[in-house]
Amino acid sequence: MVDPVGPVFLRYLLAACYRRNRYSRLFSAATVHDLHGMRAQTPGSQPVVIFVVVNQCAVFKRPITLPPDHFWVVYYVAGKRSEWMAQNSATTRFKSRWHSCRRIIMNTVTERKGIAVVGTKAKGGIHAVIENHIQAGVYDDYDLYLIASHDDGGMIKRFYTYFAALASLLSLLFRGKVSVCHLHGSHKGSIYRKALFIFVCRLFKCKVIFHLHGSVFARTYDSAGGFYRGLVKYVLNGADSVFVLSQYWANYVGSIAPDADIRIINNFPSPVFEGLFHERRFSANAVTKLLFLGYIGQRKGIYDLVDAVAILKAQGVTGFTITVGGNGEIEQLKTLIKERDLCAYFDVIGWVTGEQKYRLMNESDVLLLPSHNEGLPIAILEAMSAGLAVISTTVGGIPEAIPNDQTGLLIEPGDQQALASAIARYIANAGLVEQAARCARQRYDASYSSAANLQTIRSVLRGLVNLKLSAVL
């Protein structure tokens, strides 16, 4: 029997935890010696988690019988303001400032810690990344709370969504449900929203991950005034860890916030999605099928693509079709295609997901994404997973994923003539398309698959959760 001897507060705390079923059964067979060993093996001088093992509830004035083959564990957090010592294998004593530790003790007796993921309901890359993380099992070890702080729609709807999200997070923090808040953000309004979320999290000593997706983040920051720049620095320095999508973005963010904990976390498609293409046959179609996936607007270069196709038509290049999938300026694009008499080359189908996206990629040869600004587009990673050659631009993290003339062809953003030449080169050389497709799949498996990136994300989450548990109020 293990007999924890401690102050009256501990007795009533354990009794309350038992009555509310707020304990966590962590060990089916353990000894105090083993637990002491765990304590001794804790590296460094950081605050550590100490285990109070209770069997037969010996601390109670009137003992309550529990199953004798289990140890029931309550966490006690030890830090600079507390002292831990063991007199022998049967007695563990604590000398501490209990009033400063009550909240942490009560929060840590739950079975699992929670993680709040704050993102957007709007269709696009950020929403896809969050869904992919969930499907890949990033948060499987924690209670997950999804909070949408942004949505498409008018000003009133967006304000309502934001303040409802803030209220949801406050409720979770007040109830001690969340240890880590994973914030997905980009630029402009997203920075303002996330700054308030970070401020609230700091008040509750909740750990924060800021996951930067902003394709025009650098351009916005460089052209902004002092207030916005100060807010960006507050967000980057206020987060316990900053996730970026490539070395390019790591260098840029590091120039703004040198002391920030910056981690390169590659985007990756859904594991379900990437698994569909393992048996893909790498061979080009008789008519080269090109695919555009992304927001239909100037930033993604869709109008440059229309100009490039007009150039190809004038040169007499044939034998290709382009399918356009995405949301945004759909009707404006259709009107422009009709005015330029290019309907024979384009098929604009709107937003695509799931089975339809899988079918399109399986039937296509080349992904087109002539973007003007990017982080690291999920569409390119999906194309690499599917074994497609890629034509894109030298912006953001794209050159790191798509080395020019290996897994695809890269051009300068806005260069319609170069885009037309790249398309014509792939149309004329099916062998080059097949070679790039194979290289893309191999590069994806090595560096951009869910398996290649899951461990990094999980280790950061575990580290932040452990820091939260070991903090002293």
Short mmCIF file of C-alpha atoms in Angstrom, two decimals:
data_model
loop_
_atom_site.label_atom_id
_atom_site.label_comp_id
_atom_site.label_asym_id
_atom_site.label_seq_id
_atom_site.Cartn_x
_atom_site.Cartn_y
_atom_site.Cartn_z
CA MET A 1 0.00 0.00 0.00
CA VAL A 2 1.21 3.49 -0.83
CA ASP A 3 0.40 6.07 1.79
CA PRO A 4 0.75 9.66 0.57
CA VAL A 5 0.98 11.89 3.62
CA GLY A 6 0.15 15.49 2.88
CA PRO A 7 -1.84 18.50 4.02
CA VAL A 8 -5.58 18.47 4.48
CA PHE A 9 -6.04 20.15 1.10
CA LEU A 10 -4.60 17.12 -0.67
CA ARG A 11 -6.98 14.79 1.15
CA TYR A 12 -10.06 16.75 0.12
CA LEU A 13 -8.71 17.26 -3.40
CA LEU A 14 -8.29 13.55 -3.95
CA ALA A 15 -11.70 12.85 -2.49
CA ALA A 16 -13.29 15.41 -4.81
CA CYS A 17 -11.46 14.00 -7.81
CA TYR A 18 -12.65 10.50 -6.97
CA ARG A 19 -16.28 11.52 -6.50
CA ARG A 20 -16.28 13.37 -9.84
CA ASN A 21 -14.44 10.60 -11.68
CA ARG A 22 -11.77 13.13 -12.64
CA TYR A 23 -8.83 10.82 -12.04
CA SER A 24 -6.70 9.21 -14.71
CA ARG A 25 -5.72 5.56 -14.57
CA LEU A 26 -2.26 5.52 -16.01
CA PHE A 27 -0.60 2.43 -14.53
CA SER A 28 -1.85 -1.12 -14.12
CA ALA A 29 1.34 -2.24 -12.40
CA ALA A 30 3.82 0.19 -10.90
CA THR A 31 5.87 0.77 -7.80
CA VAL A 32 6.95 3.89 -6.05
CA HIS A 33 10.51 2.95 -6.95
CA ASP A 34 9.61 3.03 -10.65
CA LEU A 35 8.02 6.43 -10.26
CA HIS A 36 11.06 7.71 -8.42
CA GLY A 37 13.11 6.48 -11.35
CA MET A 38 10.95 8.45 -13.75
CA ARG A 39 11.49 11.52 -11.59
CA ALA A 40 15.25 10.99 -11.51
CA GLN A 41 15.44 10.55 -15.29
CA THR A 42 13.82 13.90 -16.00
CA PRO A 43 16.53 15.92 -17.79
CA GLY A 44 17.50 19.49 -17.01
CA SER A 45 16.33 21.77 -14.25
CA GLN A 46 12.93 22.59 -15.70
CA PRO A 47 9.82 22.11 -13.54
CA VAL A 48 8.74 18.48 -13.62
CA VAL A 49 5.57 16.47 -13.14
CA ILE A 50 5.52 14.45 -9.90
CA PHE A 51 3.13 11.50 -9.50
CA VAL A 52 1.04 10.96 -6.39
CA VAL A 53 0.05 7.30 -6.42
CA VAL A 54 -3.04 6.42 -4.42
CA ASN A 55 -4.09 2.85 -3.76
CA GLN A 56 -6.94 2.00 -1.39
CA CYS A 57 -7.31 5.79 -0.93
CA ALA A 58 -5.26 5.65 2.27
CA VAL A 59 -5.22 9.43 2.65
CA PHE A 60 -8.91 9.61 3.40
CA LYS A 61 -10.20 9.79 6.95
CA ARG A 62 -12.60 7.00 6.00
CA PRO A 63 -10.82 4.91 3.34
CA ILE A 64 -12.69 4.01 0.16
CA THR A 65 -11.85 0.68 -1.44
CA LEU A 66 -10.65 0.78 -5.04
CA PRO A 67 -9.71 -2.16 -7.30
CA PRO A 68 -6.47 -3.48 -5.76
CA ASP A 69 -4.89 -4.23 -9.14
CA HIS A 70 -4.78 -0.61 -10.26
CA PHE A 71 -2.97 2.54 -9.25
CA TRP A 72 -4.99 5.72 -9.49
CA VAL A 73 -2.83 8.68 -10.39
CA VAL A 74 -3.27 12.36 -9.66
CA TYR A 75 -0.72 14.82 -10.98
CA TYR A 76 1.08 17.26 -8.77
CA VAL A 77 3.15 19.94 -10.47
CA ALA A 78 6.45 20.78 -8.86
CA GLY A 79 8.47 23.85 -9.72
CA LYS A 80 10.53 26.58 -8.18
CA ARG A 81 7.98 27.23 -5.44
CA SER A 82 7.61 23.63 -4.31
CA GLU A 83 9.83 20.94 -2.92
CA TRP A 84 9.69 17.20 -3.49
CA MET A 85 11.21 14.50 -1.33
CA ALA A 86 10.68 10.82 -0.68
CA GLN A 87 11.46 9.38 2.73
CA ASN A 88 11.10 5.76 1.66
CA SER A 89 9.29 3.51 -0.80
CA ALA A 90 6.09 3.60 1.23
CA THR A 91 5.79 7.29 2.01
CA THR A 92 5.88 10.35 -0.22
CA ARG A 93 5.68 13.76 1.41
CA PHE A 94 5.14 17.16 -0.11
CA LYS A 95 6.14 20.56 1.13
CA SER A 96 4.72 23.29 -1.10
CA ARG A 97 2.53 26.28 -1.57
CA TRP A 98 -0.72 24.49 -2.25
CA HIS A 99 -2.78 27.59 -2.93
CA SER A 100 -0.59 28.42 -5.94
CA CYS A 101 -1.01 24.94 -7.43
CA ARG A 102 -4.72 24.24 -6.99
CA ARG A 103 -5.76 25.23 -10.49
CA ILE A 104 -3.09 23.19 -12.23
CA ILE A 105 -3.80 20.13 -10.08
CA MET A 106 -7.52 20.29 -10.79
CA ASN A 107 -6.89 20.78 -14.51
CA THR A 108 -4.47 17.91 -14.81
CA VAL A 109 -6.60 15.20 -13.26
CA THR A 110 -8.63 14.90 -16.45
CA GLU A 111 -7.81 11.92 -18.66
CA ARG A 112 -6.57 13.86 -21.68
CA LYS A 113 -5.59 17.43 -22.37
CA GLY A 114 -7.42 19.48 -24.97
CA ILE A 115 -6.17 21.34 -28.02
CA ALA A 116 -8.16 24.15 -29.62
CA VAL A 117 -7.61 24.53 -33.37
CA VAL A 118 -8.64 27.97 -34.63
CA GLY A 119 -9.08 28.35 -38.37
CA THR A 120 -11.61 29.25 -41.04
CA LYS A 121 -14.81 27.85 -42.50
CA ALA A 122 -14.03 29.38 -45.90
CA LYS A 123 -13.07 27.01 -48.70
CA GLY A 124 -9.39 27.05 -49.48
CA GLY A 125 -5.92 25.95 -48.45
CA ILE A 126 -6.10 26.65 -44.70
CA HIS A 127 -9.36 24.76 -44.34
CA ALA A 128 -7.87 21.84 -46.29
CA VAL A 129 -4.73 21.78 -44.12
CA ILE A 130 -6.78 21.57 -40.92
CA GLU A 131 -8.89 18.74 -42.33
CA ASN A 132 -5.76 16.89 -43.44
CA HIS A 133 -4.19 17.22 -39.98
CA ILE A 134 -7.30 15.74 -38.41
CA GLN A 135 -7.47 12.85 -40.89
CA ALA A 136 -3.76 12.14 -40.40
CA GLY A 137 -4.27 11.78 -36.65
CA VAL A 138 -2.24 14.78 -35.50
CA TYR A 139 -4.63 15.39 -32.61
CA ASP A 140 -5.63 11.81 -31.82
CA ASP A 141 -3.97 11.89 -28.38
CA TYR A 142 -5.92 14.94 -27.26
CA ASP A 143 -9.46 16.24 -26.92
CA LEU A 144 -9.91 18.36 -30.04
CA TYR A 145 -11.97 21.57 -30.14
CA LEU A 146 -12.46 23.11 -33.60
CA ILE A 147 -13.14 26.85 -33.63
CA ALA A 148 -13.83 28.88 -36.78
CA SER A 149 -12.84 32.54 -36.40
CA HIS A 150 -13.45 33.43 -40.05
CA ASP A 151 -15.98 32.66 -42.76
CA ASP A 152 -17.01 33.90 -46.16
CA GLY A 153 -19.86 36.38 -46.26
CA GLY A 154 -20.71 39.94 -45.32
CA MET A 155 -19.28 42.08 -42.56
CA ILE A 156 -21.99 41.18 -40.03
CA LYS A 157 -21.53 37.46 -40.56
CA ARG A 158 -17.76 37.73 -40.23
CA PHE A 159 -17.99 39.79 -37.03
CA TYR A 160 -20.45 37.31 -35.55
CA THR A 161 -18.22 34.35 -36.48
CA TYR A 162 -15.17 35.99 -34.91
CA PHE A 163 -16.74 36.97 -31.60
CA ALA A 164 -18.52 33.62 -31.33
CA ALA A 165 -15.11 31.97 -31.77
CA LEU A 166 -13.58 34.19 -29.10
CA ALA A 167 -16.42 33.34 -26.71
CA SER A 168 -15.94 29.62 -27.40
CA LEU A 169 -12.23 29.81 -26.63
CA LEU A 170 -12.84 31.80 -23.44
CA SER A 171 -15.35 29.19 -22.29
CA LEU A 172 -12.85 26.38 -22.86
CA LEU A 173 -10.08 28.27 -21.07
CA PHE A 174 -12.27 29.13 -18.08
CA ARG A 175 -13.19 25.46 -17.70
CA GLY A 176 -9.58 24.33 -18.02
CA LYS A 177 -10.28 22.24 -21.11
CA VAL A 178 -7.45 23.50 -23.30
CA SER A 179 -3.67 23.29 -22.86
CA VAL A 180 -2.60 24.36 -26.37
CA CYS A 181 -4.23 26.65 -28.92
CA HIS A 182 -3.22 26.01 -32.54
CA LEU A 183 -3.93 29.21 -34.48
CA HIS A 184 -3.96 29.15 -38.29
CA GLY A 185 -3.42 32.60 -39.78
CA SER A 186 -2.30 34.51 -42.83
CA HIS A 187 -2.14 38.30 -43.16
CA LYS A 188 -4.08 41.57 -42.77
CA GLY A 189 -7.32 40.89 -40.89
CA SER A 190 -6.13 37.47 -39.80
CA ILE A 191 -3.24 39.06 -37.88
CA TYR A 192 -5.64 41.37 -35.99
CA ARG A 193 -7.88 38.44 -35.09
CA LYS A 194 -5.04 36.18 -33.97
CA ALA A 195 -3.42 38.94 -31.88
CA LEU A 196 -6.48 39.05 -29.62
CA PHE A 197 -6.58 35.25 -29.40
CA ILE A 198 -2.93 35.20 -28.35
CA PHE A 199 -3.56 37.90 -25.74
CA VAL A 200 -6.39 35.85 -24.23
CA CYS A 201 -4.32 32.66 -24.27
CA ARG A 202 -1.47 34.39 -22.46
CA LEU A 203 -3.86 35.51 -19.72
CA PHE A 204 -4.78 31.88 -19.09
CA LYS A 205 -1.20 30.62 -19.48
CA CYS A 206 -2.31 28.54 -22.47
CA LYS A 207 0.43 27.55 -24.91
CA VAL A 208 0.08 28.90 -28.46
CA ILE A 209 1.11 27.68 -31.91
CA PHE A 210 0.82 30.23 -34.71
CA HIS A 211 0.67 28.45 -38.07
CA LEU A 212 1.49 30.93 -40.84
CA HIS A 213 -0.13 30.32 -44.23
CA GLY A 214 -0.18 33.84 -45.66
CA SER A 215 0.78 33.88 -49.32
CA VAL A 216 1.06 37.69 -49.38
CA PHE A 217 2.27 37.95 -45.78
CA ALA A 218 5.69 39.29 -46.82
CA ARG A 219 4.33 41.84 -49.28
CA THR A 220 1.75 43.06 -46.76
CA TYR A 221 4.31 43.39 -43.98
CA ASP A 222 6.88 45.17 -46.14
CA SER A 223 4.36 47.79 -47.27
CA ALA A 224 2.61 48.24 -43.89
CA GLY A 225 2.94 50.97 -41.30
CA GLY A 226 4.38 50.78 -37.82
CA PHE A 227 1.21 49.66 -36.03
CA TYR A 228 0.63 46.61 -38.24
CA ARG A 229 4.31 45.67 -38.07
CA GLY A 230 4.21 45.90 -34.29
CA LEU A 231 1.14 43.67 -34.23
CA VAL A 232 2.87 41.08 -36.42
CA LYS A 233 5.86 41.05 -34.08
CA TYR A 234 3.53 40.64 -31.10
CA VAL A 235 1.87 37.62 -32.75
CA LEU A 236 5.17 35.98 -33.73
CA ASN A 237 6.87 36.63 -30.38
CA GLY A 238 3.73 35.87 -28.36
CA ALA A 239 3.39 32.37 -29.80
CA ASP A 240 5.30 29.56 -28.11
CA SER A 241 5.99 28.06 -31.53
CA VAL A 242 5.60 29.43 -35.07
CA PHE A 243 4.93 26.96 -37.89
CA VAL A 244 6.00 28.03 -41.39
CA LEU A 245 5.74 26.18 -44.69
CA SER A 246 9.28 26.33 -46.07
CA GLN A 247 12.84 27.51 -45.48
CA TYR A 248 12.02 30.70 -47.40
CA TRP A 249 9.33 31.57 -44.88
CA ALA A 250 11.50 30.50 -41.94
CA ASN A 251 14.17 32.97 -43.05
CA TYR A 252 11.65 35.76 -43.56
CA VAL A 253 9.86 35.26 -40.23
CA GLY A 254 13.24 34.96 -38.51
CA SER A 255 14.20 38.38 -39.83
CA ILE A 256 11.11 39.86 -38.16
CA ALA A 257 11.18 37.90 -34.90
CA PRO A 258 14.68 36.48 -34.31
CA ASP A 259 13.74 35.04 -30.91
CA ALA A 260 10.66 33.15 -32.13
CA ASP A 261 10.65 29.35 -32.03
CA ILE A 262 10.27 28.72 -35.78
CA ARG A 263 9.49 25.23 -37.09
CA ILE A 264 9.25 24.25 -40.76
CA ILE A 265 6.09 22.15 -41.09
CA ASN A 266 5.38 21.09 -44.65
CA ASN A 267 1.78 20.96 -45.75
CA PHE A 268 0.60 17.52 -46.78
CA PRO A 269 -2.55 16.13 -48.40
CA SER A 270 -4.95 13.84 -46.60
CA PRO A 271 -3.45 10.38 -46.00
CA VAL A 272 -6.61 8.95 -47.55
CA PHE A 273 -6.03 11.08 -50.65
CA GLU A 274 -2.33 10.27 -51.03
CA GLY A 275 -2.99 6.55 -50.63
CA LEU A 276 -5.24 6.52 -53.70
CA PHE A 277 -2.33 7.09 -56.08
CA HIS A 278 0.15 4.43 -54.97
CA GLU A 279 -0.67 2.30 -58.01
CA ARG A 280 -0.84 5.19 -60.48
CA ARG A 281 0.42 4.37 -63.98
CA PHE A 282 2.83 7.10 -65.12
CA SER A 283 1.95 7.67 -68.76
CA ALA A 284 0.83 10.76 -70.63
CA ASN A 285 -2.49 11.03 -72.46
CA ALA A 286 -2.69 11.37 -76.25
CA VAL A 287 -4.15 14.84 -75.65
CA THR A 288 -2.21 16.54 -72.86
CA LYS A 289 -4.63 17.21 -70.00
CA LEU A 290 -3.73 20.25 -67.92
CA LEU A 291 -5.37 21.00 -64.58
CA PHE A 292 -5.71 24.24 -62.62
CA LEU A 293 -6.84 23.96 -58.97
CA GLY A 294 -7.10 27.00 -56.72
CA TYR A 295 -8.83 30.29 -56.10
CA ILE A 296 -9.96 31.79 -59.39
CA GLY A 297 -8.46 35.26 -59.30
CA GLN A 298 -5.42 37.32 -60.19
CA ARG A 299 -3.29 36.12 -57.24
CA LYS A 300 -3.32 32.53 -58.51
CA GLY A 301 -2.42 33.68 -62.03
CA ILE A 302 -5.52 32.37 -63.78
CA TYR A 303 -5.70 35.41 -66.09
CA ASP A 304 -2.03 34.94 -67.01
CA LEU A 305 -3.02 31.41 -68.00
CA VAL A 306 -5.75 32.73 -70.30
CA ASP A 307 -3.22 35.05 -71.97
CA ALA A 308 -0.75 32.16 -72.34
CA VAL A 309 -3.37 29.99 -74.03
CA ALA A 310 -4.16 32.85 -76.42
CA ILE A 311 -0.45 32.92 -77.32
CA LEU A 312 -0.46 29.16 -77.93
CA LYS A 313 -3.54 29.47 -80.12
CA ALA A 314 -1.85 32.17 -82.19
CA GLN A 315 1.18 29.88 -82.61
CA GLY A 316 -1.04 27.03 -83.79
CA VAL A 317 -0.29 24.78 -80.80
CA THR A 318 -3.01 22.15 -80.30
CA GLY A 319 -3.43 18.83 -78.53
CA PHE A 320 -4.21 20.07 -75.01
CA THR A 321 -7.15 20.90 -72.75
CA ILE A 322 -7.30 22.78 -69.44
CA THR A 323 -9.76 21.96 -66.64
CA VAL A 324 -10.21 24.76 -64.09
CA GLY A 325 -11.42 23.86 -60.61
CA GLY A 326 -11.86 26.38 -57.81
CA ASN A 327 -14.00 29.08 -56.28
CA GLY A 328 -13.85 32.84 -56.71
CA GLU A 329 -14.30 34.84 -59.92
CA ILE A 330 -15.87 32.01 -61.89
CA GLU A 331 -18.30 34.01 -64.02
CA GLN A 332 -15.69 36.67 -64.78
CA LEU A 333 -13.32 33.95 -65.99
CA LYS A 334 -15.97 32.30 -68.17
CA THR A 335 -16.80 35.66 -69.75
CA LEU A 336 -13.14 36.36 -70.52
CA ILE A 337 -12.63 32.92 -72.06
CA LYS A 338 -15.65 33.43 -74.27
CA GLU A 339 -14.50 36.91 -75.33
CA ARG A 340 -11.06 35.57 -76.26
CA ASP A 341 -12.64 32.67 -78.21
CA LEU A 342 -10.82 30.06 -76.11
CA CYS A 343 -13.79 27.89 -75.11
CA ALA A 344 -12.34 24.91 -76.99
CA TYR A 345 -9.38 24.85 -74.60
CA PHE A 346 -11.02 25.50 -71.21
CA ASP A 347 -13.52 23.64 -69.04
CA VAL A 348 -14.38 25.68 -65.92
CA ILE A 349 -16.11 23.38 -63.41
CA GLY A 350 -15.96 25.35 -60.13
CA TRP A 351 -15.03 24.07 -56.68
CA VAL A 352 -14.03 20.40 -56.50
CA THR A 353 -13.42 18.08 -53.55
CA GLY A 354 -13.24 14.42 -52.67
CA GLU A 355 -13.91 11.86 -55.38
CA GLN A 356 -14.16 14.49 -58.12
CA LYS A 357 -10.72 15.90 -57.27
CA TYR A 358 -9.26 12.39 -57.18
CA ARG A 359 -10.73 11.60 -60.60
CA LEU A 360 -9.45 14.85 -62.12
CA MET A 361 -5.91 14.30 -60.88
CA ASN A 362 -5.93 10.69 -61.92
CA GLU A 363 -6.91 11.68 -65.46
CA SER A 364 -4.57 14.69 -65.79
CA ASP A 365 -0.93 14.99 -66.80
CA VAL A 366 0.17 18.43 -65.56
CA LEU A 367 -0.91 20.80 -62.79
CA LEU A 368 -0.86 24.51 -63.66
CA LEU A 369 -0.53 27.06 -60.85
CA PRO A 370 1.09 30.31 -62.12
CA SER A 371 0.62 32.12 -58.79
CA HIS A 372 1.87 35.61 -58.00
CA ASN A 373 2.15 34.92 -54.24
CA GLU A 374 2.15 31.66 -52.28
CA GLY A 375 3.12 29.94 -49.07
CA LEU A 376 3.32 26.30 -50.13
CA PRO A 377 0.10 25.43 -52.02
CA ILE A 378 -1.68 22.26 -50.97
CA ALA A 379 -2.70 21.81 -54.64
CA ILE A 380 0.96 21.36 -55.65
CA LEU A 381 1.53 18.78 -52.91
CA GLU A 382 -1.61 16.91 -53.96
CA ALA A 383 -0.33 16.95 -57.54
CA MET A 384 3.03 15.54 -56.43
CA SER A 385 1.19 12.87 -54.46
CA ALA A 386 -0.84 12.02 -57.56
CA GLY A 387 2.25 11.85 -59.76
CA LEU A 388 1.64 14.93 -61.90
CA ALA A 389 4.23 17.18 -63.47
CA VAL A 390 3.87 20.79 -62.29
CA ILE A 391 4.13 24.17 -64.00
CA SER A 392 4.28 26.96 -61.44
CA THR A 393 6.20 30.08 -60.39
CA THR A 394 9.25 30.95 -58.31
CA VAL A 395 7.36 32.36 -55.31
CA GLY A 396 7.18 31.36 -51.65
CA GLY A 397 8.13 27.79 -50.88
CA ILE A 398 7.35 26.45 -54.37
CA PRO A 399 10.99 26.24 -55.60
CA GLU A 400 11.86 24.06 -52.58
CA ALA A 401 9.12 21.58 -53.49
CA ILE A 402 9.48 21.83 -57.29
CA PRO A 403 13.12 22.04 -58.41
CA ASN A 404 13.06 23.47 -61.92
CA ASP A 405 13.45 20.91 -64.73
CA GLN A 406 13.13 18.02 -62.27
CA THR A 407 9.62 17.70 -60.85
CA GLY A 408 8.26 20.50 -62.99
CA LEU A 409 8.90 23.79 -64.75
CA LEU A 410 9.06 27.15 -62.95
CA ILE A 411 8.62 30.62 -64.43
CA GLU A 412 8.61 34.15 -63.07
CA PRO A 413 5.14 35.27 -61.93
CA GLY A 414 3.24 37.27 -64.53
CA ASP A 415 5.36 36.11 -67.49
CA GLN A 416 2.69 34.89 -69.93
CA GLN A 417 5.18 34.16 -72.72
CA ALA A 418 7.28 31.92 -70.45
CA LEU A 419 4.11 30.19 -69.26
CA ALA A 420 3.06 29.51 -72.85
CA SER A 421 6.53 28.13 -73.64
CA ALA A 422 6.46 25.81 -70.61
CA ILE A 423 3.05 24.45 -71.60
CA ALA A 424 4.18 23.95 -75.21
CA ARG A 425 7.30 22.12 -74.02
CA TYR A 426 5.27 19.57 -72.07
CA ILE A 427 2.74 19.18 -74.89
CA ALA A 428 5.54 18.34 -77.33
CA ASN A 429 7.40 15.93 -75.03
CA ALA A 430 5.31 13.25 -73.31
CA GLY A 431 8.46 11.53 -72.04
CA LEU A 432 9.49 14.67 -70.17
CA VAL A 433 6.05 14.79 -68.52
CA GLU A 434 6.35 11.17 -67.39
CA GLN A 435 9.86 11.72 -66.04
CA ALA A 436 8.78 14.79 -64.05
CA ALA A 437 5.73 12.93 -62.73
CA ARG A 438 7.82 10.06 -61.37
CA CYS A 439 10.29 12.49 -59.80
CA ALA A 440 7.44 14.43 -58.20
CA ARG A 441 6.02 11.31 -56.57
CA GLN A 442 9.43 10.24 -55.26
CA ARG A 443 10.12 13.69 -53.84
CA TYR A 444 6.69 13.76 -52.23
CA ASP A 445 7.19 10.40 -50.50
CA ALA A 446 10.59 11.49 -49.17
CA SER A 447 9.75 14.96 -47.84
CA TYR A 448 6.10 15.97 -48.11
CA SER A 449 3.96 12.96 -47.19
CA SER A 450 1.98 12.83 -43.96
CA ALA A 451 4.32 10.12 -42.67
CA ALA A 452 7.33 12.39 -43.22
CA ASN A 453 5.81 15.30 -41.28
CA LEU A 454 3.55 13.86 -38.59
CA GLN A 455 6.33 13.16 -36.11
CA THR A 456 7.50 16.78 -36.11
CA ILE A 457 4.04 18.19 -35.41
CA ARG A 458 3.28 15.63 -32.71
CA SER A 459 6.58 16.23 -30.94
CA VAL A 460 5.92 19.98 -30.79
CA LEU A 461 2.42 19.38 -29.41
CA ARG A 462 3.70 16.96 -26.77
CA GLY A 463 6.39 19.42 -25.74
CA LEU A 464 3.93 22.28 -25.32
CA VAL A 465 1.43 20.14 -23.41
CA ASN A 466 4.18 19.00 -21.06
CA LEU A 467 5.30 22.60 -20.54
CA LYS A 468 1.73 23.53 -19.66
CA LEU A 469 1.54 20.72 -17.11
CA SER A 470 4.86 21.66 -15.56
CA ALA A 471 4.18 25.39 -15.33
CA VAL A 472 3.68 26.89 -11.88
CA LEU A 473 0.87 29.38 -11.46
#
